[in-house]
Short mmCIF file of C-alpha atoms in Angstrom, two decimals:
data_model
loop_
_atom_site.label_atom_id
_atom_site.label_comp_id
_atom_site.label_asym_id
_atom_site.label_seq_id
_atom_site.Cartn_x
_atom_site.Cartn_y
_atom_site.Cartn_z
CA MET Z 275 -113.80 -15.65 16.73
CA SER Z 276 -114.65 -15.59 20.45
CA ILE Z 277 -111.91 -16.09 23.01
CA ASN Z 278 -113.45 -19.41 24.10
CA LYS Z 279 -113.28 -20.74 20.55
CA VAL Z 280 -109.68 -19.55 20.25
CA LEU Z 281 -108.78 -21.32 23.50
CA LYS Z 282 -110.48 -24.49 22.33
CA LYS Z 283 -108.50 -24.33 19.12
CA GLU Z 284 -105.33 -24.05 21.22
CA GLY Z 285 -106.34 -27.14 23.19
CA ILE Z 286 -107.04 -25.20 26.41
CA GLU Z 287 -110.06 -26.18 28.51
CA ILE Z 288 -110.63 -24.03 31.60
CA VAL Z 289 -111.34 -25.94 34.81
CA SER Z 290 -111.41 -23.14 37.38
CA LYS Z 291 -110.00 -19.72 38.19
CA LEU Z 292 -107.22 -19.49 40.76
CA ASP Z 293 -108.29 -17.89 44.03
CA THR Z 294 -106.72 -14.60 45.14
CA LEU Z 295 -104.62 -16.23 47.85
CA THR Z 296 -103.01 -18.65 45.39
CA VAL Z 297 -102.42 -15.89 42.82
CA ASN Z 298 -100.73 -13.67 45.40
CA LYS Z 299 -98.59 -16.53 46.65
CA LEU Z 300 -97.45 -17.31 43.11
CA ALA Z 301 -96.81 -13.63 42.35
CA THR Z 302 -94.79 -13.27 45.56
CA ASN Z 303 -92.60 -16.27 44.77
CA ILE Z 304 -91.93 -15.38 41.14
CA ALA Z 305 -91.31 -11.69 41.83
CA SER Z 306 -88.86 -12.61 44.57
CA VAL Z 307 -87.01 -15.16 42.43
CA LEU Z 308 -86.70 -12.82 39.43
CA ALA Z 309 -85.51 -9.85 41.49
CA SER Z 310 -82.88 -11.89 43.33
CA SER Z 311 -81.69 -13.88 40.29
CA PHE Z 312 -80.97 -10.88 38.09
CA PRO Z 313 -79.57 -8.10 40.30
CA GLU Z 314 -77.87 -6.49 37.30
CA LEU Z 315 -81.32 -5.72 35.85
CA GLU Z 316 -82.27 -3.81 39.02
CA LEU Z 317 -85.79 -5.25 39.06
CA ASP Z 318 -88.22 -3.82 41.61
CA TYR Z 319 -89.83 -6.65 43.58
CA LYS Z 320 -92.93 -4.62 44.40
CA VAL Z 321 -93.51 -3.62 40.78
CA LEU Z 322 -93.06 -7.22 39.63
CA PHE Z 323 -95.49 -8.46 42.28
CA ILE Z 324 -98.16 -5.93 41.27
CA HIS Z 325 -97.87 -6.86 37.58
CA ILE Z 326 -97.97 -10.62 38.12
CA SER Z 327 -100.77 -10.49 40.69
CA ARG Z 328 -102.98 -8.70 38.13
CA LEU Z 329 -102.74 -11.62 35.72
CA ASN Z 330 -105.84 -13.69 35.11
CA MET Z 331 -104.82 -17.20 36.20
CA TYR Z 332 -106.67 -20.47 35.64
CA PHE Z 333 -106.37 -24.18 36.18
CA ALA Z 334 -106.97 -25.86 32.86
CA LYS Z 335 -106.63 -29.02 30.83
CA LEU Z 336 -103.75 -28.37 28.46
CA PRO Z 337 -102.32 -30.18 25.44
CA SER Z 338 -100.02 -33.10 26.22
CA GLY Z 339 -96.56 -32.05 27.34
CA ILE Z 340 -97.59 -28.50 28.34
CA SER Z 341 -97.67 -27.54 32.03
CA ALA Z 342 -98.45 -23.83 31.66
CA LYS Z 343 -99.25 -21.37 28.91
CA TYR Z 344 -99.52 -17.59 28.73
CA PHE Z 345 -102.12 -16.44 26.22
CA TYR Z 346 -101.35 -12.88 25.14
CA LYS Z 347 -104.72 -12.29 23.44
CA ASN Z 348 -106.52 -12.08 26.79
CA ARG Z 349 -103.49 -11.63 29.07
CA SER Z 350 -104.19 -14.83 30.95
CA ILE Z 351 -102.05 -17.71 32.10
CA TYR Z 352 -103.29 -21.29 32.24
CA PHE Z 353 -101.75 -23.91 34.53
CA ASP Z 354 -102.08 -27.65 34.40
CA CYS Z 355 -104.31 -28.86 37.23
CA ASN Z 356 -101.48 -31.02 38.61
CA LEU Z 357 -98.86 -28.25 38.76
CA ASP Z 358 -97.35 -27.95 42.24
CA PHE Z 359 -97.12 -24.28 43.20
CA ASP Z 360 -95.27 -25.12 46.41
CA ASN Z 361 -92.28 -26.19 44.28
CA LEU Z 362 -91.95 -23.32 41.84
CA THR Z 363 -90.91 -24.63 38.43
CA ASP Z 364 -89.13 -23.03 35.50
CA VAL Z 365 -92.33 -23.58 33.51
CA ALA Z 366 -94.38 -21.20 35.68
CA ILE Z 367 -91.56 -18.63 35.64
CA HIS Z 368 -91.21 -18.98 31.86
CA GLU Z 369 -94.86 -18.14 31.22
CA CYS Z 370 -94.87 -15.22 33.66
CA ILE Z 371 -91.80 -13.78 31.91
CA HIS Z 372 -93.81 -13.88 28.67
CA TYR Z 373 -96.40 -11.65 30.31
CA LEU Z 374 -93.79 -9.26 31.70
CA GLN Z 375 -91.92 -8.94 28.38
CA GLU Z 376 -94.83 -7.97 26.14
CA LYS Z 377 -94.93 -4.48 24.67
CA ARG Z 378 -98.21 -3.03 23.33
CA ASP Z 379 -99.21 0.07 21.39
CA LYS Z 380 -101.75 2.67 22.57
CA ARG Z 381 -104.61 0.55 21.22
CA GLY Z 382 -103.51 -2.44 23.23
CA ASN Z 383 -102.18 -4.37 20.27
CA ILE Z 384 -99.06 -6.37 21.01
CA ILE Z 385 -96.06 -5.18 18.98
CA LYS Z 386 -93.21 -7.06 20.64
CA LEU Z 387 -92.86 -10.06 22.87
CA GLY Z 388 -89.32 -9.75 24.14
CA LEU Z 389 -87.08 -10.53 21.17
CA CYS Z 390 -89.97 -11.38 18.83
CA ASP Z 391 -91.43 -8.76 16.49
CA TYR Z 392 -95.22 -9.06 16.35
CA THR Z 393 -95.64 -6.32 13.75
CA ASP Z 394 -94.25 -8.72 11.14
CA GLY Z 395 -96.63 -11.50 10.15
CA SER Z 396 -93.82 -14.06 10.07
CA LEU Z 397 -93.02 -13.32 13.75
CA PRO Z 398 -89.24 -13.12 13.38
CA GLY Z 399 -87.44 -14.03 16.59
CA ILE Z 400 -90.18 -16.28 17.97
CA GLY Z 401 -87.91 -19.30 18.51
CA PHE Z 402 -85.05 -17.05 19.53
CA ASN Z 403 -87.24 -15.43 22.19
CA GLU Z 404 -88.50 -18.75 23.55
CA ALA Z 405 -84.90 -19.88 24.05
CA ALA Z 406 -83.92 -16.63 25.79
CA VAL Z 407 -86.94 -16.80 28.11
CA GLN Z 408 -86.17 -20.42 28.97
CA LEU Z 409 -82.56 -19.52 29.78
CA MET Z 410 -83.87 -16.87 32.19
CA ALA Z 411 -86.37 -19.28 33.74
CA ALA Z 412 -83.72 -21.99 34.15
CA LYS Z 413 -81.31 -19.57 35.82
CA ALA Z 414 -84.02 -18.23 38.13
CA SER Z 415 -84.96 -21.81 39.05
CA ASN Z 416 -81.29 -22.69 39.59
CA MET Z 417 -81.63 -25.66 37.25
CA PRO Z 418 -78.49 -27.87 37.18
CA PHE Z 419 -76.51 -28.52 34.01
CA GLU Z 420 -76.40 -32.02 32.62
CA ASN Z 421 -74.92 -33.71 29.58
CA VAL Z 422 -77.52 -34.74 27.02
CA LYS Z 423 -77.71 -35.90 23.43
CA TYR Z 424 -80.27 -34.81 20.84
CA PHE Z 425 -80.16 -35.63 17.13
CA ASP Z 426 -76.56 -36.93 17.56
CA ILE Z 427 -75.58 -33.60 19.16
CA GLU Z 428 -73.96 -33.81 22.60
CA LEU Z 429 -74.14 -30.75 24.81
CA SER Z 430 -74.32 -29.49 28.36
CA THR Z 431 -77.62 -27.79 29.22
CA ASN Z 432 -79.77 -26.69 32.13
CA THR Z 433 -82.87 -26.81 29.90
CA PRO Z 434 -83.02 -30.49 28.87
CA MET Z 435 -86.80 -30.59 28.55
CA TYR Z 436 -87.47 -27.29 26.80
CA TYR Z 437 -85.72 -25.88 23.71
CA PRO Z 438 -82.29 -27.43 24.53
CA LEU Z 439 -80.81 -26.86 21.06
CA GLU Z 440 -82.16 -23.34 20.67
CA CYS Z 441 -81.01 -22.49 24.20
CA ALA Z 442 -77.52 -23.81 23.45
CA LEU Z 443 -77.19 -21.48 20.46
CA VAL Z 444 -78.57 -18.41 22.25
CA ARG Z 445 -76.31 -19.20 25.20
CA GLN Z 446 -73.32 -19.13 22.83
CA MET Z 447 -74.36 -15.68 21.67
CA ALA Z 448 -74.84 -14.53 25.26
CA TYR Z 449 -71.34 -15.75 26.13
CA LEU Z 450 -69.91 -13.54 23.38
CA VAL Z 451 -71.98 -10.43 24.05
CA GLY Z 452 -72.98 -10.70 27.69
CA GLU Z 453 -75.73 -12.59 29.47
CA SER Z 454 -77.04 -9.49 31.25
CA VAL Z 455 -77.54 -7.72 27.91
CA LEU Z 456 -79.52 -10.70 26.60
CA PHE Z 457 -81.76 -10.88 29.66
CA ASP Z 458 -82.34 -7.11 29.66
CA SER Z 459 -83.53 -7.22 26.03
CA THR Z 460 -85.59 -10.35 26.69
CA LEU Z 461 -87.47 -8.91 29.65
CA HIS Z 462 -87.76 -5.30 28.46
CA ALA Z 463 -88.27 -5.98 24.74
CA ASN Z 464 -85.48 -3.65 23.61
CA ASN Z 465 -82.90 -4.03 20.83
CA ASN Z 466 -79.75 -3.68 22.95
CA PHE Z 467 -78.68 -7.30 22.55
CA ARG Z 468 -79.37 -7.36 18.82
CA ASN Z 469 -77.52 -4.09 18.24
CA MET Z 470 -74.51 -5.15 20.29
CA PHE Z 471 -74.24 -8.52 18.55
CA ILE Z 472 -74.48 -6.80 15.16
CA SER Z 473 -71.75 -4.33 16.16
CA LEU Z 474 -69.46 -7.26 16.96
CA THR Z 475 -70.38 -9.32 13.88
CA SER Z 476 -72.68 -8.03 11.14
CA GLU Z 477 -76.36 -7.36 10.54
CA ARG Z 478 -76.49 -10.12 7.94
CA ASP Z 479 -75.03 -12.67 10.35
CA PHE Z 480 -77.36 -11.74 13.21
CA PHE Z 481 -80.52 -12.10 11.16
CA ALA Z 482 -79.27 -15.33 9.59
CA ILE Z 483 -78.68 -16.77 13.08
CA GLN Z 484 -82.07 -15.54 14.31
CA LYS Z 485 -83.81 -17.05 11.28
CA ASN Z 486 -82.04 -20.38 11.76
CA ILE Z 487 -83.01 -20.59 15.43
CA ASP Z 488 -86.63 -19.86 14.51
CA LEU Z 489 -86.47 -22.52 11.80
CA LEU Z 490 -84.94 -24.96 14.27
CA SER Z 491 -87.98 -24.58 16.54
CA GLU Z 492 -90.34 -24.85 13.59
CA THR Z 493 -88.69 -28.04 12.32
CA GLN Z 494 -88.82 -29.70 15.74
CA ALA Z 495 -92.51 -28.79 16.06
CA LYS Z 496 -93.07 -30.43 12.68
CA LEU Z 497 -91.23 -33.52 13.90
CA GLU Z 498 -93.51 -33.78 16.92
CA SER Z 499 -96.52 -33.52 14.65
CA LEU Z 500 -95.14 -36.27 12.41
CA TYR Z 501 -94.57 -38.58 15.38
CA ASN Z 502 -98.12 -37.92 16.58
CA SER Z 503 -99.52 -38.76 13.15
CA LEU Z 504 -97.89 -42.19 13.33
CA GLU Z 505 -99.58 -42.86 16.66
CA ASN Z 506 -103.02 -41.90 15.36
CA ILE Z 507 -103.23 -44.12 12.29
CA GLY Z 508 -103.93 -47.76 11.65
CA ILE Z 509 -101.56 -50.11 9.87
CA ASP Z 510 -101.00 -48.43 6.53
CA GLU Z 511 -97.55 -49.44 5.36
CA GLU Z 512 -97.35 -46.90 2.53
CA PHE Z 513 -98.35 -44.02 4.80
CA VAL Z 514 -95.95 -45.16 7.54
CA GLN Z 515 -93.06 -45.27 5.07
CA LYS Z 516 -93.91 -41.79 3.81
CA ILE Z 517 -94.06 -40.31 7.32
CA SER Z 518 -90.94 -42.18 8.41
CA LYS Z 519 -89.01 -40.67 5.50
CA GLU Z 520 -90.25 -37.18 6.42
CA ILE Z 521 -89.15 -37.80 10.00
CA GLU Z 522 -85.64 -38.80 8.94
CA ASN Z 523 -85.37 -35.76 6.66
CA SER Z 524 -86.55 -33.45 9.44
CA LYS Z 525 -84.09 -34.95 11.93
CA ALA Z 526 -81.25 -34.42 9.48
CA LYS Z 527 -82.43 -30.85 8.93
CA VAL Z 528 -82.41 -30.16 12.69
CA LYS Z 529 -78.87 -31.45 13.00
CA ASP Z 530 -77.63 -29.46 9.99
CA LEU Z 531 -79.35 -26.28 11.19
CA PHE Z 532 -77.75 -26.55 14.60
CA VAL Z 533 -74.25 -27.30 13.32
CA ASN Z 534 -74.30 -24.58 10.66
CA THR Z 535 -75.72 -21.98 13.04
CA GLN Z 536 -73.16 -22.83 15.69
CA ARG Z 537 -70.37 -22.40 13.15
CA LEU Z 538 -71.80 -19.06 12.05
CA ILE Z 539 -71.95 -17.78 15.65
CA LEU Z 540 -68.35 -18.86 16.20
CA THR Z 541 -66.85 -17.50 12.98
CA SER Z 542 -68.92 -14.30 12.73
CA TYR Z 543 -67.60 -13.13 16.09
CA PHE Z 544 -64.01 -14.37 16.15
CA ASP Z 545 -63.26 -13.53 12.50
CA ASN Z 546 -64.09 -9.92 13.31
CA ALA Z 547 -62.59 -9.85 16.81
CA ILE Z 548 -59.15 -10.88 15.60
CA ASN Z 549 -58.90 -7.59 13.69
CA LEU Z 550 -59.01 -5.76 17.03
CA VAL Z 551 -56.04 -7.63 18.52
CA PHE Z 552 -53.13 -5.18 18.77
CA SER Z 553 -51.43 -5.96 22.09
CA PRO Z 554 -50.16 -8.92 24.13
CA LYS Z 555 -53.07 -8.49 26.55
CA ALA Z 556 -55.55 -8.50 23.66
CA ILE Z 557 -53.92 -11.68 22.31
CA GLU Z 558 -54.37 -13.41 25.66
CA ASN Z 559 -57.99 -12.24 25.98
CA TYR Z 560 -58.82 -13.38 22.44
CA ARG Z 561 -57.22 -16.78 22.95
CA ASN Z 562 -58.98 -17.34 26.29
CA LYS Z 563 -62.37 -16.34 24.93
CA LEU Z 564 -62.02 -18.61 21.89
CA TYR Z 565 -60.74 -21.49 24.03
CA LEU Z 566 -63.57 -21.22 26.57
CA PHE Z 567 -66.14 -21.22 23.78
CA LYS Z 568 -65.69 -25.02 23.82
CA ASN Z 569 -67.78 -25.12 27.02
CA TYR Z 570 -70.82 -23.89 25.07
CA ILE Z 571 -70.51 -26.10 22.01
CA GLY Z 572 -72.76 -28.94 20.92
CA PHE Z 573 -70.45 -31.70 19.68
CA VAL Z 574 -71.17 -33.98 16.75
CA LYS Z 575 -69.22 -37.15 16.06
CA TYR Z 576 -66.59 -36.71 13.34
CA ASP Z 577 -67.09 -32.93 13.30
CA ASN Z 578 -63.73 -31.37 14.15
CA PHE Z 579 -64.60 -27.85 13.01
CA TYR Z 580 -64.01 -26.08 16.34
CA ASN Z 581 -60.63 -27.73 16.91
CA GLU Z 582 -59.42 -26.84 13.43
CA TYR Z 583 -60.77 -23.31 13.69
CA TYR Z 584 -59.00 -22.76 17.02
CA VAL Z 585 -55.66 -23.89 15.56
CA SER Z 586 -56.12 -21.73 12.45
CA LYS Z 587 -56.79 -18.64 14.56
CA MET Z 588 -53.71 -19.24 16.70
CA GLU Z 589 -51.66 -19.59 13.51
CA GLU Z 590 -53.21 -16.37 12.22
CA LEU Z 591 -52.18 -14.55 15.39
CA GLU Z 592 -48.66 -15.90 15.11
CA ALA Z 593 -48.37 -14.84 11.46
CA HIS Z 594 -49.80 -11.41 12.25
CA TYR Z 595 -47.16 -10.65 14.85
CA ASP Z 596 -44.40 -12.44 12.96
CA TYR Z 597 -44.77 -9.96 10.10
CA ALA Z 598 -45.65 -6.87 12.11
CA PRO Z 599 -43.94 -3.75 10.65
CA SER Z 600 -42.31 -2.89 13.98
CA THR Z 601 -41.62 -5.60 16.49
CA SER Z 602 -40.99 -4.26 19.95
CA LEU Z 603 -39.06 -6.14 22.59
CA GLU Z 604 -42.34 -6.85 24.34
CA LEU Z 605 -43.84 -8.42 21.24
CA ALA Z 606 -40.65 -10.36 20.61
CA VAL Z 607 -40.90 -11.87 24.07
CA ILE Z 608 -44.56 -12.66 23.43
CA LYS Z 609 -43.64 -14.23 20.07
CA THR Z 610 -41.05 -16.61 21.52
CA GLY Z 611 -42.76 -17.22 24.84
CA PHE Z 612 -46.51 -16.87 24.49
CA PHE Z 613 -46.97 -18.56 21.12
CA ALA Z 614 -44.52 -21.34 21.96
CA ARG Z 615 -46.60 -22.19 25.02
CA ILE Z 616 -49.85 -21.89 23.08
CA PHE Z 617 -48.84 -24.24 20.29
CA HIS Z 618 -47.44 -26.75 22.75
CA LYS Z 619 -50.85 -26.78 24.46
CA ILE Z 620 -52.65 -26.99 21.13
CA LYS Z 621 -50.67 -30.07 20.14
CA LEU Z 622 -51.63 -31.76 23.40
CA LEU Z 623 -55.22 -30.53 23.25
CA PHE Z 624 -55.95 -31.58 19.70
CA LYS Z 625 -53.82 -34.72 19.57
CA ILE Z 626 -57.01 -36.75 19.28
CA ASN Z 627 -58.82 -38.68 16.63
CA SER Z 628 -61.04 -36.61 14.38
CA TYR Z 629 -64.18 -38.02 15.99
CA GLU Z 630 -63.21 -37.28 19.58
CA LYS Z 631 -64.30 -34.16 21.44
CA ILE Z 632 -63.21 -31.94 24.31
CA ASN Z 633 -65.14 -32.70 27.48
CA VAL Z 634 -67.92 -30.21 28.16
CA LYS Z 635 -68.01 -29.02 31.72
#
């Protein structure tokens, strides 16, 4: 199939090619933003500029809701004709990151796109990678956080328009492992983030989380398709009822996927981490990290899982040191002082109805 036919199938209709001046201006802006936004990655502005300026860039008519798209088969990026390059958006940065993160073999075949494995026909990590790229683009664009609600899930996000649920889950993982590790693996298509997360949890848990995030993206894409099908039909009551039922089932699936994946991220890390707590300082670090996890959570009405899990882990810590074979004076002080303060705070913190939540900041 020719590239033009492939583009047509993707809903891309080329209008014109960007002139050299516009391409260089865009490359300058994006290279500068990426280099300054991620100093820990030690990105070379000049190298970034050269790579981005070599991209084939076009104005095009794109499918509804899409402002830009990188097409890896011909290494080209297509921008909506109305996109304002003077106000650099996270969308343009997102698609350029896709170009920068691809890894190809000697024959030019793509083998990895950031966190997504292209050698596997099922493309594991495709939704996971989209979320990671969007988190990078949002940070580079300095997008503000806002409180939103999707599928009865309330969360704070700086990516409200693109992959908000997937981004929330990947952001939770980045909080536990390290944001810089995530962004390094995303941009350079290495396995550092995956390997580190596995070392702190388990291989089974990592791939279950990755699969769920991919499935979350797939289910939401299906939902969009179902909504579109309702708009494109006449009045057929039986068909409408059928599609409406599929929509409700898909919405419930999205919610369940998010909640279950969030719980797995939380428990896979902190169930393992508690086994490494052997000192008062480690206790404090563990407690703080678990407590601050609340800032990354998507809350669902009547779901009190995080609150109950936090209390159970504090009780586990107390029991662990209560029955320690040798209790030093230091641990005794911690036992009577530290845990007394903790449980007093817990009682105040969780003295709420089961449907109430901690405010997300």
